[in-house]
Amino acid sequence: MPLTRKVTDLLVPIGDYAVTNEDSPLSEAILALRKVYCQVEVGKCTEAGHRNILVLDSRKHLVGILDFRTILRALIPEIAGGLTQRLEAIGVSVAFAQADSLDLDESRLSFQARVIKNADTKVKHLMLKVRGLIQAQEDLLSALKLMYANNITVLPVYENGDLIGVLRESDLFLTVADIVSN
Amino acid sequence: MTRTGKVGAWGLALLLSVDILAGSGFANEGMVVVDNASSFSWWIWPLLLLVVTFVMGVAAVLGGVGGGVLFVPIISGFFPFHLDFVRGAGLLVALAGALAAGPGLLKMNLASLRLAMPVALIASSFAILGAMIGLALPTQVVQIALGVTIIGICILMLVAKKSTVPNVPKADPISSVLKIYGVYQEASTGEIIDWKIHRTWQGLILFVAIGIMAGMFGLGAGWANVPVLNLLMGAPLKISVATSKFLLSITDTSAAWIYMNQGCVIPMIVVPSLVGIMGGSFVGVRLLRVAKPGLVRWIVIGMLAFAGLKALSKGLGF
């Protein structure tokens, strides 16, 4: 039964995953994630790698996760952000317009310049908090339940108090798909 | 005439027509909220308010002035509402704009909390006092003072200069103790700018007057905050603009409570005004991307001066 297998059988080792520091700028995290997700150095990106990057603190403890959506929301808040972020972006423009200081309004920079500027934001100001973790010896069904209970797509896996890897929703999907195919 | 010029001209025409409507033979004396009650249905006023404040919101953004500073003189001058209600609504209009911008300005590290807090403490305390004075004084006296202030604001708008990064040779002792200094990155050049301020006590004294005026007239106070923070205290223009907007959210809240407590904030005036001016501001910002606002600024200054004279004439009983 595939789902009675242990988490340790399916996890992605931490060494294979993209990691960044919470004090690093977002630009560094983006480049690290792109490297793992898409092997652009060796040619066309044909195989999708990991879609998240783990955020560690100075003691190498896992403190957060960044995913594509969070990154895009930070880079282009006026488009990818929620209503609040969009209103804030317009509100800032209104503030500078009403002070007759239009030229100081950063949101009037070109799209590219805004993206580059927003990429300077520190990772710790954007990262998603880690919600839930699992021990390596637990079974995959427990992992699946935990993922859906916490509405997350990646689950950090610990063994003897150390982070040893990550279990992804996509791996669990493939495991469940095996049941169907068999 | 440019597109933005047309917007300003239409705004002026709209105000004049409201004035004619309010002051014509349609009006009667005798109501508390509405000075000259009209024979029109009640809903005509909120509707007109919505339309006028929408145009006002567009004009405020294009003309480079705060919504609050346009709202009070124009609405009190051209609409048949009692001044107390207009001032209460004016504070909420200024407050709404400040609250919309505040979080973004803080996130962008442009609004400085260290600069805002001592100033806000003084300005908001005196805004409460100003609101109390404003409600205690006879309406005519407040109207005259409002007229004088508005004409003063017009002069300030015409003559005040700005300094992007003022030269502050040495931080003064008060600002050093309060740790009012900071760093920001200029987005256009990537330059890291260290800033500090001086003449702190002189600035704080001026914020006493600014607080009183903000509370008394319900004007918002960006027109005064920015020159004091920038030209007198030496904060960079960008920090001054952002901190000023953030300051309004504290100062105006304090004064707004006094008006609210006295029953001077009525939804019938506040709701259409807020919706209109916020909607207008958001449209104005979009328009700014395609239009140059040169002429509109002059029209707005002219409109303000006219409203100031109107307030003076109302107060003096002409």
Coordinates of C-alpha atoms in Angstrom, one line a residue:
Chain A
M1 CA 0.0 0.0 0.0
P2 CA 1.8 3.1 -1.2
L3 CA 0.4 5.4 1.5
T4 CA 1.7 3.2 4.4
R5 CA 5.2 3.9 3.3
K6 CA 7.3 6.1 5.5
V7 CA 7.9 9.8 4.9
T8 CA 11.6 9.1 4.7
D9 CA 11.0 7.0 1.6
L10 CA 9.7 9.9 -0.4
L11 CA 11.2 13.1 1.0
V12 CA 13.5 15.3 -1.0
P13 CA 16.8 15.6 0.9
I14 CA 17.6 19.0 2.2
G15 CA 20.8 19.1 0.1
D16 CA 18.7 19.0 -3.1
Y17 CA 16.5 21.8 -2.1
A18 CA 17.0 25.5 -2.7
V19 CA 17.7 27.4 0.6
T20 CA 18.2 31.0 1.4
N21 CA 18.8 33.1 4.5
E22 CA 16.1 35.2 6.1
D23 CA 18.3 38.3 5.9
S24 CA 19.1 37.8 2.2
P25 CA 17.5 40.0 -0.4
L26 CA 14.7 38.5 -2.5
S27 CA 16.8 38.7 -5.6
E28 CA 19.2 36.1 -4.2
A29 CA 16.4 33.8 -3.3
I30 CA 14.9 34.2 -6.8
L31 CA 18.2 33.2 -8.5
A32 CA 18.7 30.2 -6.1
L33 CA 15.1 29.0 -6.8
R34 CA 15.4 29.4 -10.5
K35 CA 18.6 27.4 -10.5
V36 CA 16.8 24.5 -8.8
Y37 CA 13.5 24.8 -10.6
C38 CA 14.9 25.1 -14.1
Q39 CA 18.3 24.0 -15.2
V40 CA 18.8 27.0 -17.4
E41 CA 22.6 26.7 -17.4
V42 CA 22.5 23.4 -19.3
G43 CA 19.9 24.3 -21.8
K44 CA 16.1 24.6 -22.1
C45 CA 14.1 24.2 -19.0
T46 CA 12.2 20.9 -19.6
E47 CA 11.8 19.5 -16.2
A48 CA 10.1 21.4 -13.3
G49 CA 12.1 21.2 -10.2
H50 CA 11.1 22.4 -6.7
R51 CA 8.7 25.3 -6.6
N52 CA 9.6 26.5 -3.2
I53 CA 12.7 27.8 -1.4
L54 CA 13.4 27.2 2.2
V55 CA 14.3 30.1 4.4
L56 CA 16.8 29.5 7.2
D57 CA 17.9 31.7 10.1
S58 CA 21.5 32.3 11.1
R59 CA 21.5 29.1 13.2
K60 CA 20.3 27.1 10.1
H61 CA 16.9 26.6 11.6
L62 CA 14.0 26.5 9.1
V63 CA 11.9 29.7 9.7
G64 CA 9.9 30.1 6.5
I65 CA 9.2 29.2 2.9
L66 CA 8.9 31.2 -0.3
D67 CA 6.8 30.1 -3.2
F68 CA 6.2 31.6 -6.7
R69 CA 3.1 33.4 -5.7
T70 CA 4.6 35.1 -2.7
I71 CA 7.6 36.1 -4.8
L72 CA 5.5 37.6 -7.6
R73 CA 3.3 39.3 -5.1
A74 CA 6.3 41.1 -3.7
L75 CA 7.8 41.9 -7.1
I76 CA 4.6 43.3 -8.7
P77 CA 2.3 44.1 -5.8
E78 CA 0.1 46.3 -8.0
I79 CA -0.8 43.3 -10.2
A80 CA -0.2 40.1 -8.2
G81 CA -1.0 41.5 -4.8
G82 CA -4.4 41.5 -3.1
L83 CA -6.8 44.4 -3.0
T84 CA -5.1 45.8 0.1
Q85 CA -1.7 45.9 -1.7
R86 CA -3.2 47.5 -4.8
L87 CA -5.0 50.1 -2.7
E88 CA -1.8 50.8 -0.8
A89 CA 0.1 51.3 -4.1
I90 CA -2.4 53.7 -5.4
G91 CA -2.6 55.4 -2.0
V92 CA 1.1 56.1 -2.0
S93 CA 0.8 57.7 -5.5
V94 CA -2.1 59.8 -4.2
A95 CA 0.0 61.0 -1.3
F96 CA 2.8 62.2 -3.5
A97 CA 0.5 63.7 -6.1
Q98 CA -1.3 65.6 -3.4
A99 CA 2.0 67.0 -2.1
D100 CA 2.8 68.1 -5.6
S101 CA 5.9 65.8 -5.6
L102 CA 5.0 63.5 -8.4
D103 CA 8.6 63.0 -9.3
L104 CA 9.3 61.4 -6.0
D105 CA 6.6 58.7 -6.4
E106 CA 8.5 55.4 -6.7
S107 CA 5.5 53.6 -8.2
R108 CA 5.9 55.9 -11.2
L109 CA 9.1 54.2 -12.1
S110 CA 9.1 51.8 -15.0
F111 CA 7.8 48.3 -14.5
Q112 CA 11.3 46.9 -14.8
A113 CA 12.8 49.4 -12.3
R114 CA 10.0 48.6 -9.8
V115 CA 10.6 44.9 -10.1
I116 CA 14.3 45.4 -9.5
K117 CA 13.7 47.7 -6.6
N118 CA 11.2 45.3 -5.0
A119 CA 13.7 42.5 -5.4
D120 CA 15.8 44.3 -2.7
T121 CA 13.2 43.4 -0.1
K122 CA 14.6 41.1 2.6
V123 CA 13.3 37.6 2.5
K124 CA 12.2 37.6 6.1
H125 CA 9.6 40.4 5.3
L126 CA 7.9 38.2 2.8
M127 CA 8.3 34.5 3.7
L128 CA 5.4 32.3 4.6
K129 CA 5.6 31.0 8.1
V130 CA 6.1 27.2 8.4
R131 CA 2.9 25.6 9.3
G132 CA 3.3 22.1 10.5
L133 CA 6.2 19.6 10.3
I134 CA 6.5 15.8 10.3
Q135 CA 8.9 13.3 11.6
A136 CA 10.7 11.1 9.1
Q137 CA 9.3 7.8 10.5
E138 CA 5.7 8.7 10.1
D139 CA 3.6 7.4 7.2
L140 CA 2.6 9.2 4.1
L141 CA -1.1 9.2 5.0
S142 CA -0.3 11.2 8.1
A143 CA 1.7 13.6 6.0
L144 CA -1.2 13.9 3.6
K145 CA -3.7 14.7 6.4
L146 CA -1.3 17.3 7.9
M147 CA -0.9 19.0 4.5
Y148 CA -4.6 19.4 3.9
A149 CA -5.3 20.3 7.5
N150 CA -2.8 23.2 7.3
N151 CA -3.5 24.0 3.7
I152 CA 0.1 23.8 2.6
T153 CA 2.0 22.2 -0.3
V154 CA 5.3 21.4 1.3
L155 CA 6.1 19.8 4.7
P156 CA 9.4 20.0 6.4
V157 CA 10.7 16.6 7.6
Y158 CA 12.6 16.3 10.8
E159 CA 14.7 13.5 12.3
N160 CA 16.1 13.7 15.8
G161 CA 15.4 17.4 15.8
D162 CA 17.2 18.1 12.6
L163 CA 15.7 19.2 9.3
I164 CA 16.5 16.4 6.8
G165 CA 14.3 17.2 3.9
V166 CA 11.0 18.2 2.5
L167 CA 7.9 16.3 1.5
R168 CA 6.0 17.9 -1.4
E169 CA 2.4 17.7 -2.4
S170 CA 3.5 16.7 -5.9
D171 CA 5.3 13.6 -4.5
L172 CA 2.2 12.6 -2.7
F173 CA 0.1 13.1 -5.8
L174 CA 2.4 10.8 -7.7
T175 CA 2.1 8.2 -4.9
V176 CA -1.7 8.4 -5.0
A177 CA -1.6 8.2 -8.8
D178 CA 0.3 4.9 -8.5
I179 CA -2.7 3.4 -6.8
V180 CA -4.9 4.4 -9.8
S181 CA -2.4 3.1 -12.3
N182 CA -2.0 -0.2 -10.5
Chain B
M1 CA -7.2 73.3 -23.5
T2 CA -5.6 70.1 -22.2
R3 CA -7.6 67.1 -21.0
T4 CA -6.7 67.9 -17.3
G5 CA -7.5 71.6 -17.9
K6 CA -11.0 70.6 -19.0
V7 CA -11.4 68.5 -15.8
G8 CA -10.6 71.5 -13.7
A9 CA -12.8 73.8 -15.7
W10 CA -15.7 71.4 -15.4
G11 CA -15.1 71.2 -11.7
L12 CA -15.3 74.9 -11.3
A13 CA -18.5 75.0 -13.4
L14 CA -20.0 72.3 -11.3
L15 CA -19.3 74.2 -8.1
L16 CA -20.8 77.4 -9.4
S17 CA -23.9 75.6 -10.4
V18 CA -24.2 74.0 -6.9
D19 CA -23.7 77.5 -5.5
I20 CA -26.5 78.9 -7.6
L21 CA -28.7 75.9 -6.6
A22 CA -28.0 76.3 -2.9
G23 CA -28.3 80.1 -2.8
S24 CA -31.1 80.6 -5.2
G25 CA -34.8 81.1 -4.7
F26 CA -35.1 77.4 -4.0
A27 CA -33.6 77.8 -0.6
N28 CA -35.3 78.5 2.7
E29 CA -33.9 79.4 6.1
G30 CA -34.2 77.3 9.3
M31 CA -32.6 73.9 9.4
V32 CA -29.7 72.9 11.6
V33 CA -27.8 70.6 9.3
V34 CA -28.5 72.4 6.1
D35 CA -28.3 76.2 6.5
N36 CA -30.7 77.0 3.7
A37 CA -32.9 74.0 3.3
S38 CA -33.8 73.4 -0.3
S39 CA -37.2 72.5 -1.6
F40 CA -35.4 69.6 -3.5
S41 CA -35.6 66.1 -2.2
W42 CA -33.2 65.2 0.5
W43 CA -31.2 62.8 -1.7
I44 CA -30.2 65.5 -4.1
W45 CA -27.5 66.8 -1.7
P46 CA -25.7 63.6 -1.0
L47 CA -25.8 62.9 -4.8
L48 CA -24.4 66.3 -5.6
L49 CA -21.8 65.9 -2.8
L50 CA -20.8 62.6 -4.4
V51 CA -20.3 64.2 -7.8
V52 CA -18.6 67.3 -6.6
T53 CA -16.2 65.4 -4.3
F54 CA -15.4 63.0 -7.1
V55 CA -14.3 66.0 -9.3
M56 CA -12.6 67.4 -6.2
G57 CA -10.7 64.2 -5.7
V58 CA -9.5 64.3 -9.3
A59 CA -8.6 68.0 -9.0
A60 CA -6.8 67.4 -5.7
V61 CA -4.5 64.9 -7.2
L62 CA -3.9 66.8 -10.4
G63 CA -3.5 70.1 -8.6
G64 CA -1.1 68.8 -5.9
V65 CA -3.2 69.5 -2.8
G66 CA -4.8 67.4 -0.2
G67 CA -8.4 66.4 -0.4
G68 CA -9.2 67.8 3.0
V69 CA -7.9 71.2 2.2
L70 CA -10.2 71.5 -0.8
F71 CA -13.2 69.9 0.8
V72 CA -13.8 72.3 3.8
P73 CA -13.6 75.7 2.0
I74 CA -15.4 74.5 -1.1
I75 CA -18.2 72.5 0.5
S76 CA -18.8 75.1 3.3
G77 CA -18.7 77.9 0.7
F78 CA -20.9 76.3 -2.0
F79 CA -23.2 73.9 -0.2
P80 CA -25.9 74.8 2.3
F81 CA -24.4 72.7 5.2
H82 CA -23.5 74.1 8.6
L83 CA -19.7 74.6 8.9
D84 CA -19.4 72.2 11.9
F85 CA -20.7 69.3 9.8
V86 CA -18.4 70.2 6.9
R87 CA -15.4 70.4 9.2
G88 CA -16.2 67.0 10.8
A89 CA -16.5 65.5 7.3
G90 CA -13.4 67.3 6.2
L91 CA -11.3 65.6 8.9
L92 CA -12.6 62.2 7.9
V93 CA -11.9 62.9 4.2
A94 CA -8.3 63.8 5.1
L95 CA -8.1 60.8 7.4
A96 CA -9.3 58.4 4.7
G97 CA -6.6 59.5 2.3
A98 CA -4.0 59.3 5.0
L99 CA -5.1 55.8 6.0
A100 CA -5.1 54.6 2.5
A101 CA -1.5 55.7 1.9
G102 CA -0.1 55.1 5.4
P103 CA 0.7 51.4 5.3
G104 CA 2.3 51.6 1.9
L105 CA 4.5 54.5 2.9
L106 CA 5.6 52.7 6.1
K107 CA 6.4 49.6 4.1
M108 CA 8.4 51.5 1.6
N109 CA 10.4 52.9 4.6
L110 CA 9.5 56.5 3.5
A111 CA 7.3 57.5 6.5
S112 CA 9.6 57.8 9.5
L113 CA 8.0 56.7 12.7
R114 CA 10.7 58.3 14.8
L115 CA 10.1 61.7 13.1
A116 CA 6.3 61.2 13.2
M117 CA 5.8 60.3 16.8
P118 CA 7.0 63.4 18.7
V119 CA 5.4 65.6 16.1
A120 CA 2.2 63.6 16.1
L121 CA 2.0 63.8 19.9
I122 CA 2.1 67.6 19.8
A123 CA 0.0 68.1 16.7
S124 CA -2.7 65.6 17.8
S125 CA -2.9 67.1 21.3
F126 CA -3.4 70.6 19.9
A127 CA -5.7 69.3 17.2
I128 CA -8.0 68.3 20.0
L129 CA -7.7 71.7 21.5
G130 CA -8.3 73.3 18.1
A131 CA -11.4 71.2 17.5
M132 CA -12.7 72.3 20.9
I133 CA -11.9 76.0 20.1
G134 CA -13.5 75.6 16.7
L135 CA -16.7 74.3 18.1
A136 CA -16.9 76.8 20.9
L137 CA -16.3 79.9 18.8
P138 CA -19.2 81.6 16.9
T139 CA -19.5 80.2 13.4
Q140 CA -18.9 83.6 11.8
V141 CA -15.5 83.9 13.6
V142 CA -14.4 80.4 12.4
Q143 CA -15.6 81.2 8.9
I144 CA -13.5 84.4 8.8
A145 CA -10.5 82.6 10.2
L146 CA -11.0 79.8 7.7
G147 CA -11.2 82.3 4.8
V148 CA -7.9 84.0 6.0
T149 CA -6.2 80.6 6.4
I150 CA -7.3 79.4 2.9
I151 CA -6.0 82.6 1.3
G152 CA -2.8 82.0 3.3
I153 CA -2.6 78.4 2.0
C154 CA -3.0 79.8 -1.6
I155 CA -0.1 82.1 -1.0
L156 CA 2.0 79.3 0.5
M157 CA 1.2 77.1 -2.5
L158 CA 2.4 79.9 -4.8
V159 CA 5.6 80.9 -3.0
A160 CA 6.8 77.8 -1.0
K161 CA 9.9 76.1 -2.4
K162 CA 11.0 72.6 -1.8
S163 CA 14.4 71.0 -1.2
T164 CA 14.8 67.4 -2.2
V165 CA 17.6 66.7 0.3
P166 CA 18.1 69.8 2.5
N167 CA 21.6 70.5 3.9
V168 CA 21.6 69.7 7.6
P169 CA 25.2 70.3 8.8
K170 CA 24.5 68.9 12.3
A171 CA 21.6 67.2 14.1
D172 CA 20.4 69.3 17.0
P173 CA 20.4 67.9 20.6
I174 CA 16.7 67.2 20.8
S175 CA 16.6 65.2 17.5
S176 CA 19.7 63.3 18.6
V177 CA 18.1 62.3 21.9
L178 CA 14.9 61.3 20.2
K179 CA 17.0 59.4 17.6
I180 CA 15.3 61.2 14.7
Y181 CA 17.4 60.2 11.8
G182 CA 17.3 57.5 9.2
V183 CA 18.4 56.1 5.9
Y184 CA 16.5 55.5 2.7
Q185 CA 17.4 54.4 -0.8
E186 CA 16.6 56.8 -3.6
A187 CA 14.9 54.6 -6.1
S188 CA 15.7 56.6 -9.2
T189 CA 19.5 56.7 -8.5
G190 CA 20.0 53.8 -6.1
E191 CA 21.8 56.3 -3.8
I192 CA 21.6 55.6 -0.1
I193 CA 20.6 58.8 1.6
D194 CA 21.4 59.4 5.3
W195 CA 19.2 62.0 6.8
K196 CA 18.9 63.9 10.0
I197 CA 17.0 66.9 11.1
H198 CA 17.7 70.2 12.9
R199 CA 15.7 73.1 14.4
T200 CA 13.5 70.5 16.2
W201 CA 12.0 72.7 18.9
Q202 CA 11.2 75.4 16.4
G203 CA 9.4 72.8 14.3
L204 CA 7.6 71.4 17.2
I205 CA 6.3 74.8 18.2
L206 CA 5.0 75.3 14.6
F207 CA 3.2 72.0 14.9
V208 CA 1.3 73.4 17.9
A209 CA -0.2 76.0 15.4
I210 CA -0.6 73.3 12.7
G211 CA -2.4 71.0 15.1
I212 CA -4.8 73.8 16.2
M213 CA -5.6 74.8 12.7
A214 CA -6.1 71.2 11.6
G215 CA -8.5 70.6 14.5
M216 CA -10.2 74.0 14.2
F217 CA -10.9 73.9 10.4
G218 CA -10.9 70.2 9.7
L219 CA -8.5 70.9 6.8
G220 CA -6.0 68.1 7.1
A221 CA -2.6 69.7 7.3
G222 CA -0.3 68.3 4.6
W223 CA 0.0 71.8 3.2
A224 CA 1.7 72.9 6.4
N225 CA 3.4 69.6 7.5
V226 CA 5.5 69.3 4.4
P227 CA 7.1 72.8 4.4
V228 CA 7.8 72.6 8.1
L229 CA 9.4 69.1 8.0
N230 CA 11.3 69.8 4.8
L231 CA 12.3 73.4 4.8
L232 CA 12.5 74.1 8.5
M233 CA 13.5 70.8 10.1
G234 CA 15.6 69.6 7.1
A235 CA 14.0 66.2 6.4
P236 CA 14.3 65.1 2.8
L237 CA 11.3 65.9 0.7
K238 CA 10.4 62.3 0.2
I239 CA 10.5 61.6 3.9
S240 CA 8.6 64.8 4.6
V241 CA 5.8 64.0 2.2
A242 CA 5.4 60.4 3.4
T243 CA 5.7 61.3 7.1
S244 CA 3.3 64.2 6.7
K245 CA 0.7 61.9 5.2
F246 CA 1.2 59.4 8.0
L247 CA 1.0 62.2 10.5
L248 CA -2.4 63.1 9.3
S249 CA -3.8 59.7 10.2
I250 CA -2.9 60.5 13.9
T251 CA -3.6 64.2 14.0
D252 CA -7.0 64.0 12.3
T253 CA -8.1 61.0 14.3
S254 CA -7.7 63.0 17.5
A255 CA -9.6 65.9 16.2
A256 CA -12.3 63.8 14.6
W257 CA -13.2 62.3 17.9
I258 CA -14.2 65.7 19.2
Y259 CA -16.4 66.4 16.2
M260 CA -17.9 62.9 16.5
N261 CA -18.5 63.3 20.2
Q262 CA -20.3 66.6 19.5
G263 CA -22.5 64.9 16.8
C264 CA -20.9 66.8 14.0
V265 CA -20.1 63.7 11.9
I266 CA -23.2 62.7 10.0
P267 CA -23.1 59.8 7.5
M268 CA -25.3 61.7 5.1
I269 CA -22.4 64.1 4.4
V270 CA -19.5 61.9 5.3
V271 CA -20.3 58.8 3.2
P272 CA -20.8 60.4 -0.2
S273 CA -17.8 62.7 0.5
L274 CA -15.5 59.8 1.3
V275 CA -16.6 57.7 -1.6
G276 CA -16.4 60.6 -4.0
I277 CA -13.1 62.0 -3.0
M278 CA -11.4 58.6 -2.7
G279 CA -12.8 57.5 -6.1
G280 CA -11.8 60.8 -7.6
S281 CA -8.2 60.5 -6.2
F282 CA -7.8 57.1 -7.6
V283 CA -9.0 58.2 -11.0
G284 CA -6.8 61.3 -10.7
V285 CA -3.7 59.1 -10.2
R286 CA -4.5 57.2 -13.4
L287 CA -5.0 60.4 -15.3
L288 CA -1.6 61.7 -14.1
R289 CA 0.0 58.9 -16.1
V290 CA -1.3 60.3 -19.3
A291 CA -1.7 64.0 -18.6
K292 CA 0.4 66.9 -17.4
P293 CA -1.4 68.7 -14.6
G294 CA 0.1 72.3 -15.2
L295 CA -3.1 74.2 -15.8
V296 CA -5.1 72.2 -13.2
R297 CA -2.9 73.4 -10.5
W298 CA -3.6 77.0 -11.3
I299 CA -7.3 76.3 -11.5
V300 CA -7.2 74.6 -8.1
I301 CA -5.3 77.5 -6.6
G302 CA -7.9 79.8 -8.1
M303 CA -10.7 77.7 -6.9
L304 CA -9.2 77.7 -3.3
A305 CA -8.7 81.4 -3.4
F306 CA -12.3 81.9 -4.5
A307 CA -13.5 79.6 -1.8
G308 CA -11.4 81.4 0.8
L309 CA -12.9 84.8 -0.3
K310 CA -16.4 83.2 -0.1
A311 CA -15.7 82.0 3.4
L312 CA -14.5 85.5 4.3
S313 CA -17.6 87.1 2.8
K314 CA -19.9 84.6 4.6
G315 CA -18.1 85.2 7.9
L316 CA -18.3 89.0 7.5
G317 CA -21.9 88.8 6.5
F318 CA -21.6 90.2 3.0

